[in-house]
Structures are given as C-alpha cells and as structure tokens.
Amino acid sequence: MSSVSYGFGKTVTCSFDEAIERVKHALSEEGFGILSDIDVAGALKKKLGETMPPYRILGACNPLLAHRALQAEPEIGLLLPCNVVARQDAAGVVHIDVIEPTVMFELVEKPDLAALAEEVSKRLKCALNAV
C-alpha cells in the first residue's frame, strides 16, 4: 500500500471505470455513500481545453460517523466528506488514493475526536483493501 503523509493508497490491475465501480462498492460495504463525484479530467478539458488521463474525486461519507463528528464539532463540515481519488497515470496504471482522517482531524485540535478519526480511517482502509 502506498502512502503520503496525508493519505494512503494503492494501484489496481483493472480498467479505470472498473476501479471506480469497485471503489464505490467497497465504500458502500463499509457504510459510506458517495456525496460527490468530480470528473477533474473532464472539467479541465471543458474549461481549459487541457487533456489529462482520467482523474476523479469521490466524496465519501458515512452518515453515522459524520453525524457523530458534527455533533462534537459543528465546523468539521469544512473537512467533510472524505476524498477518495481514482486516477490513471500516463502509463495507464490506475491508482486509488484516500485521505487519512486522523491527519485531517488533527486540524480540529479536539482530542476527543481522535477515536472517531481512527474508526473512519479503519473503515476506509478496509474499503481500499477490498478494491
């Protein structure tokens, strides 16, 4: 599993479209719904005329966990939903990258949210492993 300091991810051996479907299904199995689906490559093509490999940002939200977070910190909506990126590189390899909630929630500076962030992280990692 690859990672950056603010997320984690992996490469998959399937088509981009199949990866999107696998990600959505895996997230659903962990209680997440998709609130947004941004086609970055399509938007850049339309607005700038620039071409790039497929790149989509899925906004994933687990309603139960989001509700708990919002009750503890109403402004946490600024950090929601959890972004999941599906991208294809120039060589055609498909990558799935996920925000690390524990890092994101550190911005809030409320230690009581740490356990919730860990739970969200665990579920997102389970979903990624299932892709």
mmCIF file with all atom_site columns, C-alpha atoms in Angstrom:
data_model
loop_
_atom_site.group_PDB
_atom_site.id
_atom_site.type_symbol
_atom_site.label_atom_id
_atom_site.label_alt_id
_atom_site.label_comp_id
_atom_site.label_asym_id
_atom_site.label_entity_id
_atom_site.label_seq_id
_atom_site.pdbx_PDB_ins_code
_atom_site.Cartn_x
_atom_site.Cartn_y
_atom_site.Cartn_z
_atom_site.occupancy
_atom_site.B_iso_or_equiv
_atom_site.pdbx_formal_charge
_atom_site.auth_seq_id
_atom_site.auth_comp_id
_atom_site.auth_asym_id
_atom_site.auth_atom_id
_atom_site.pdbx_PDB_model_num
ATOM 1   C CA . MET A 1 1   ? 0.000   0.000  0.000   1.00 0.00 ? 1   MET A CA 1
ATOM 2   C CA . SER A 1 2   ? 1.462   3.353  -0.984  1.00 0.00 ? 2   SER A CA 1
ATOM 3   C CA . SER A 1 3   ? 1.049   6.439  1.136   1.00 0.00 ? 3   SER A CA 1
ATOM 4   C CA . VAL A 1 4   ? 1.722   10.128 1.545   1.00 0.00 ? 4   VAL A CA 1
ATOM 5   C CA . SER A 1 5   ? 1.690   11.895 4.897   1.00 0.00 ? 5   SER A CA 1
ATOM 6   C CA . TYR A 1 6   ? -1.962  12.880 4.447   1.00 0.00 ? 6   TYR A CA 1
ATOM 7   C CA . GLY A 1 7   ? -3.342  9.746  2.808   1.00 0.00 ? 7   GLY A CA 1
ATOM 8   C CA . PHE A 1 8   ? -2.895  6.161  1.735   1.00 0.00 ? 8   PHE A CA 1
ATOM 9   C CA . GLY A 1 9   ? -3.449  4.305  -1.492  1.00 0.00 ? 9   GLY A CA 1
ATOM 10  C CA . LYS A 1 10  ? -2.657  1.505  -3.866  1.00 0.00 ? 10  LYS A CA 1
ATOM 11  C CA . THR A 1 11  ? -2.526  0.622  -7.535  1.00 0.00 ? 11  THR A CA 1
ATOM 12  C CA . VAL A 1 12  ? -5.086  -1.716 -9.060  1.00 0.00 ? 12  VAL A CA 1
ATOM 13  C CA . THR A 1 13  ? -4.917  -4.023 -12.063 1.00 0.00 ? 13  THR A CA 1
ATOM 14  C CA . CYS A 1 14  ? -8.206  -3.215 -13.744 1.00 0.00 ? 14  CYS A CA 1
ATOM 15  C CA . SER A 1 15  ? -9.636  -0.543 -16.001 1.00 0.00 ? 15  SER A CA 1
ATOM 16  C CA . PHE A 1 16  ? -10.306 2.929  -14.646 1.00 0.00 ? 16  PHE A CA 1
ATOM 17  C CA . ASP A 1 17  ? -14.086 2.503  -14.920 1.00 0.00 ? 17  ASP A CA 1
ATOM 18  C CA . GLU A 1 18  ? -13.967 -0.866 -13.180 1.00 0.00 ? 18  GLU A CA 1
ATOM 19  C CA . ALA A 1 19  ? -11.831 0.659  -10.420 1.00 0.00 ? 19  ALA A CA 1
ATOM 20  C CA . ILE A 1 20  ? -14.475 3.341  -9.838  1.00 0.00 ? 20  ILE A CA 1
ATOM 21  C CA . GLU A 1 21  ? -17.187 0.702  -9.517  1.00 0.00 ? 21  GLU A CA 1
ATOM 22  C CA . ARG A 1 22  ? -15.042 -1.418 -7.179  1.00 0.00 ? 22  ARG A CA 1
ATOM 23  C CA . VAL A 1 23  ? -14.275 1.599  -5.003  1.00 0.00 ? 23  VAL A CA 1
ATOM 24  C CA . LYS A 1 24  ? -17.933 2.612  -4.763  1.00 0.00 ? 24  LYS A CA 1
ATOM 25  C CA . HIS A 1 25  ? -18.943 -0.932 -3.854  1.00 0.00 ? 25  HIS A CA 1
ATOM 26  C CA . ALA A 1 26  ? -16.188 -1.324 -1.255  1.00 0.00 ? 26  ALA A CA 1
ATOM 27  C CA . LEU A 1 27  ? -17.073 2.013  0.336   1.00 0.00 ? 27  LEU A CA 1
ATOM 28  C CA . SER A 1 28  ? -20.732 1.020  0.433   1.00 0.00 ? 28  SER A CA 1
ATOM 29  C CA . GLU A 1 29  ? -19.812 -2.198 2.248   1.00 0.00 ? 29  GLU A CA 1
ATOM 30  C CA . GLU A 1 30  ? -18.180 -0.043 4.947   1.00 0.00 ? 30  GLU A CA 1
ATOM 31  C CA . GLY A 1 31  ? -21.234 2.223  5.285   1.00 0.00 ? 31  GLY A CA 1
ATOM 32  C CA . PHE A 1 32  ? -20.094 5.083  3.058   1.00 0.00 ? 32  PHE A CA 1
ATOM 33  C CA . GLY A 1 33  ? -22.191 6.761  0.413   1.00 0.00 ? 33  GLY A CA 1
ATOM 34  C CA . ILE A 1 34  ? -20.868 8.931  -2.396  1.00 0.00 ? 34  ILE A CA 1
ATOM 35  C CA . LEU A 1 35  ? -21.980 12.552 -1.965  1.00 0.00 ? 35  LEU A CA 1
ATOM 36  C CA . SER A 1 36  ? -19.972 13.920 -4.865  1.00 0.00 ? 36  SER A CA 1
ATOM 37  C CA . ASP A 1 37  ? -18.212 12.615 -7.943  1.00 0.00 ? 37  ASP A CA 1
ATOM 38  C CA . ILE A 1 38  ? -15.948 15.166 -9.597  1.00 0.00 ? 38  ILE A CA 1
ATOM 39  C CA . ASP A 1 39  ? -14.525 14.394 -13.017 1.00 0.00 ? 39  ASP A CA 1
ATOM 40  C CA . VAL A 1 40  ? -11.383 16.528 -12.795 1.00 0.00 ? 40  VAL A CA 1
ATOM 41  C CA . ALA A 1 41  ? -10.059 15.469 -16.211 1.00 0.00 ? 41  ALA A CA 1
ATOM 42  C CA . GLY A 1 42  ? -13.426 16.264 -17.814 1.00 0.00 ? 42  GLY A CA 1
ATOM 43  C CA . ALA A 1 43  ? -13.654 19.646 -16.098 1.00 0.00 ? 43  ALA A CA 1
ATOM 44  C CA . LEU A 1 44  ? -10.136 20.648 -17.158 1.00 0.00 ? 44  LEU A CA 1
ATOM 45  C CA . LYS A 1 45  ? -10.866 19.572 -20.722 1.00 0.00 ? 45  LYS A CA 1
ATOM 46  C CA . LYS A 1 46  ? -14.082 21.599 -20.791 1.00 0.00 ? 46  LYS A CA 1
ATOM 47  C CA . LYS A 1 47  ? -12.763 24.722 -19.037 1.00 0.00 ? 47  LYS A CA 1
ATOM 48  C CA . LEU A 1 48  ? -9.157  24.848 -20.253 1.00 0.00 ? 48  LEU A CA 1
ATOM 49  C CA . GLY A 1 49  ? -9.016  22.549 -23.253 1.00 0.00 ? 49  GLY A CA 1
ATOM 50  C CA . GLU A 1 50  ? -6.322  20.581 -21.418 1.00 0.00 ? 50  GLU A CA 1
ATOM 51  C CA . THR A 1 51  ? -6.138  16.821 -21.778 1.00 0.00 ? 51  THR A CA 1
ATOM 52  C CA . MET A 1 52  ? -5.040  14.538 -18.968 1.00 0.00 ? 52  MET A CA 1
ATOM 53  C CA . PRO A 1 53  ? -5.587  10.894 -18.017 1.00 0.00 ? 53  PRO A CA 1
ATOM 54  C CA . PRO A 1 54  ? -8.789  10.052 -16.117 1.00 0.00 ? 54  PRO A CA 1
ATOM 55  C CA . TYR A 1 55  ? -8.916  11.613 -12.650 1.00 0.00 ? 55  TYR A CA 1
ATOM 56  C CA . ARG A 1 56  ? -11.977 11.571 -10.382 1.00 0.00 ? 56  ARG A CA 1
ATOM 57  C CA . ILE A 1 57  ? -12.550 12.665 -6.813  1.00 0.00 ? 57  ILE A CA 1
ATOM 58  C CA . LEU A 1 58  ? -15.262 10.819 -4.917  1.00 0.00 ? 58  LEU A CA 1
ATOM 59  C CA . GLY A 1 59  ? -16.643 12.478 -1.789  1.00 0.00 ? 59  GLY A CA 1
ATOM 60  C CA . ALA A 1 60  ? -17.370 9.581  0.588   1.00 0.00 ? 60  ALA A CA 1
ATOM 61  C CA . CYS A 1 61  ? -19.462 9.953  3.727   1.00 0.00 ? 61  CYS A CA 1
ATOM 62  C CA . ASN A 1 62  ? -20.549 7.523  6.414   1.00 0.00 ? 62  ASN A CA 1
ATOM 63  C CA . PRO A 1 63  ? -23.716 9.197  7.793   1.00 0.00 ? 63  PRO A CA 1
ATOM 64  C CA . LEU A 1 64  ? -23.431 7.734  11.293  1.00 0.00 ? 64  LEU A CA 1
ATOM 65  C CA . LEU A 1 65  ? -19.796 8.741  11.708  1.00 0.00 ? 65  LEU A CA 1
ATOM 66  C CA . ALA A 1 66  ? -20.354 12.152 10.097  1.00 0.00 ? 66  ALA A CA 1
ATOM 67  C CA . HIS A 1 67  ? -23.230 12.812 12.492  1.00 0.00 ? 67  HIS A CA 1
ATOM 68  C CA . ARG A 1 68  ? -21.037 11.988 15.476  1.00 0.00 ? 68  ARG A CA 1
ATOM 69  C CA . ALA A 1 69  ? -18.294 14.279 14.182  1.00 0.00 ? 69  ALA A CA 1
ATOM 70  C CA . LEU A 1 70  ? -20.711 17.151 13.515  1.00 0.00 ? 70  LEU A CA 1
ATOM 71  C CA . GLN A 1 71  ? -22.192 16.862 16.999  1.00 0.00 ? 71  GLN A CA 1
ATOM 72  C CA . ALA A 1 72  ? -18.722 17.075 18.530  1.00 0.00 ? 72  ALA A CA 1
ATOM 73  C CA . GLU A 1 73  ? -17.534 19.899 16.252  1.00 0.00 ? 73  GLU A CA 1
ATOM 74  C CA . PRO A 1 74  ? -20.103 21.662 14.022  1.00 0.00 ? 74  PRO A CA 1
ATOM 75  C CA . GLU A 1 75  ? -17.402 23.312 11.901  1.00 0.00 ? 75  GLU A CA 1
ATOM 76  C CA . ILE A 1 76  ? -15.892 19.943 10.985  1.00 0.00 ? 76  ILE A CA 1
ATOM 77  C CA . GLY A 1 77  ? -18.061 20.058 7.888   1.00 0.00 ? 77  GLY A CA 1
ATOM 78  C CA . LEU A 1 78  ? -15.216 22.102 6.412   1.00 0.00 ? 78  LEU A CA 1
ATOM 79  C CA . LEU A 1 79  ? -13.228 18.853 6.321   1.00 0.00 ? 79  LEU A CA 1
ATOM 80  C CA . LEU A 1 80  ? -16.009 16.598 5.037   1.00 0.00 ? 80  LEU A CA 1
ATOM 81  C CA . PRO A 1 81  ? -16.604 14.427 3.089   1.00 0.00 ? 81  PRO A CA 1
ATOM 82  C CA . CYS A 1 82  ? -13.602 12.103 2.917   1.00 0.00 ? 82  CYS A CA 1
ATOM 83  C CA . ASN A 1 83  ? -11.988 12.345 -0.506  1.00 0.00 ? 83  ASN A CA 1
ATOM 84  C CA . VAL A 1 84  ? -11.141 9.242  -2.471  1.00 0.00 ? 84  VAL A CA 1
ATOM 85  C CA . VAL A 1 85  ? -9.173  9.820  -5.674  1.00 0.00 ? 85  VAL A CA 1
ATOM 86  C CA . ALA A 1 86  ? -9.131  7.469  -8.631  1.00 0.00 ? 86  ALA A CA 1
ATOM 87  C CA . ARG A 1 87  ? -6.546  8.425  -11.217 1.00 0.00 ? 87  ARG A CA 1
ATOM 88  C CA . GLN A 1 88  ? -4.810  6.872  -14.157 1.00 0.00 ? 88  GLN A CA 1
ATOM 89  C CA . ASP A 1 89  ? -1.214  7.805  -14.844 1.00 0.00 ? 89  ASP A CA 1
ATOM 90  C CA . ALA A 1 90  ? 0.380   8.361  -18.248 1.00 0.00 ? 90  ALA A CA 1
ATOM 91  C CA . ALA A 1 91  ? 1.427   4.695  -18.382 1.00 0.00 ? 91  ALA A CA 1
ATOM 92  C CA . GLY A 1 92  ? -2.191  3.577  -17.887 1.00 0.00 ? 92  GLY A CA 1
ATOM 93  C CA . VAL A 1 93  ? -1.774  2.391  -14.298 1.00 0.00 ? 93  VAL A CA 1
ATOM 94  C CA . VAL A 1 94  ? -4.797  3.079  -12.083 1.00 0.00 ? 94  VAL A CA 1
ATOM 95  C CA . HIS A 1 95  ? -4.203  4.461  -8.590  1.00 0.00 ? 95  HIS A CA 1
ATOM 96  C CA . ILE A 1 96  ? -6.668  4.769  -5.718  1.00 0.00 ? 96  ILE A CA 1
ATOM 97  C CA . ASP A 1 97  ? -5.750  7.286  -3.004  1.00 0.00 ? 97  ASP A CA 1
ATOM 98  C CA . VAL A 1 98  ? -7.690  8.066  0.177   1.00 0.00 ? 98  VAL A CA 1
ATOM 99  C CA . ILE A 1 99  ? -7.442  10.948 2.630   1.00 0.00 ? 99  ILE A CA 1
ATOM 100 C CA . GLU A 1 100 ? -6.148  9.945  6.080   1.00 0.00 ? 100 GLU A CA 1
ATOM 101 C CA . PRO A 1 101 ? -8.843  11.126 8.524   1.00 0.00 ? 101 PRO A CA 1
ATOM 102 C CA . THR A 1 102 ? -6.508  11.016 11.526  1.00 0.00 ? 102 THR A CA 1
ATOM 103 C CA . VAL A 1 103 ? -4.300  13.644 9.882   1.00 0.00 ? 103 VAL A CA 1
ATOM 104 C CA . MET A 1 104 ? -7.272  15.710 8.740   1.00 0.00 ? 104 MET A CA 1
ATOM 105 C CA . PHE A 1 105 ? -8.900  15.687 12.192  1.00 0.00 ? 105 PHE A CA 1
ATOM 106 C CA . GLU A 1 106 ? -5.653  16.911 13.797  1.00 0.00 ? 106 GLU A CA 1
ATOM 107 C CA . LEU A 1 107 ? -6.545  20.316 12.359  1.00 0.00 ? 107 LEU A CA 1
ATOM 108 C CA . VAL A 1 108 ? -9.535  20.454 14.705  1.00 0.00 ? 108 VAL A CA 1
ATOM 109 C CA . GLU A 1 109 ? -7.391  20.127 17.847  1.00 0.00 ? 109 GLU A CA 1
ATOM 110 C CA . LYS A 1 110 ? -10.055 18.204 19.769  1.00 0.00 ? 110 LYS A CA 1
ATOM 111 C CA . PRO A 1 111 ? -8.507  15.068 21.263  1.00 0.00 ? 111 PRO A CA 1
ATOM 112 C CA . ASP A 1 112 ? -11.950 13.527 21.815  1.00 0.00 ? 112 ASP A CA 1
ATOM 113 C CA . LEU A 1 113 ? -12.308 13.209 18.035  1.00 0.00 ? 113 LEU A CA 1
ATOM 114 C CA . ALA A 1 114 ? -9.193  11.029 17.746  1.00 0.00 ? 114 ALA A CA 1
ATOM 115 C CA . ALA A 1 115 ? -11.088 7.770  18.320  1.00 0.00 ? 115 ALA A CA 1
ATOM 116 C CA . LEU A 1 116 ? -13.677 8.738  15.724  1.00 0.00 ? 116 LEU A CA 1
ATOM 117 C CA . ALA A 1 117 ? -10.942 9.585  13.222  1.00 0.00 ? 117 ALA A CA 1
ATOM 118 C CA . GLU A 1 118 ? -9.354  6.183  13.880  1.00 0.00 ? 118 GLU A CA 1
ATOM 119 C CA . GLU A 1 119 ? -12.673 4.461  13.217  1.00 0.00 ? 119 GLU A CA 1
ATOM 120 C CA . VAL A 1 120 ? -13.177 6.341  9.945   1.00 0.00 ? 120 VAL A CA 1
ATOM 121 C CA . SER A 1 121 ? -9.593  5.548  8.934   1.00 0.00 ? 121 SER A CA 1
ATOM 122 C CA . LYS A 1 122 ? -10.054 1.858  9.724   1.00 0.00 ? 122 LYS A CA 1
ATOM 123 C CA . ARG A 1 123 ? -13.196 1.654  7.590   1.00 0.00 ? 123 ARG A CA 1
ATOM 124 C CA . LEU A 1 124 ? -11.590 3.498  4.691   1.00 0.00 ? 124 LEU A CA 1
ATOM 125 C CA . LYS A 1 125 ? -8.567  1.186  4.834   1.00 0.00 ? 125 LYS A CA 1
ATOM 126 C CA . CYS A 1 126 ? -10.858 -1.859 4.834   1.00 0.00 ? 126 CYS A CA 1
ATOM 127 C CA . ALA A 1 127 ? -12.635 -0.467 1.787   1.00 0.00 ? 127 ALA A CA 1
ATOM 128 C CA . LEU A 1 128 ? -9.343  0.197  -0.001  1.00 0.00 ? 128 LEU A CA 1
ATOM 129 C CA . ASN A 1 129 ? -8.097  -3.305 0.793   1.00 0.00 ? 129 ASN A CA 1
ATOM 130 C CA . ALA A 1 130 ? -11.268 -4.735 -0.757  1.00 0.00 ? 130 ALA A CA 1
ATOM 131 C CA . VAL A 1 131 ? -10.721 -2.941 -4.074  1.00 0.00 ? 131 VAL A CA 1
#
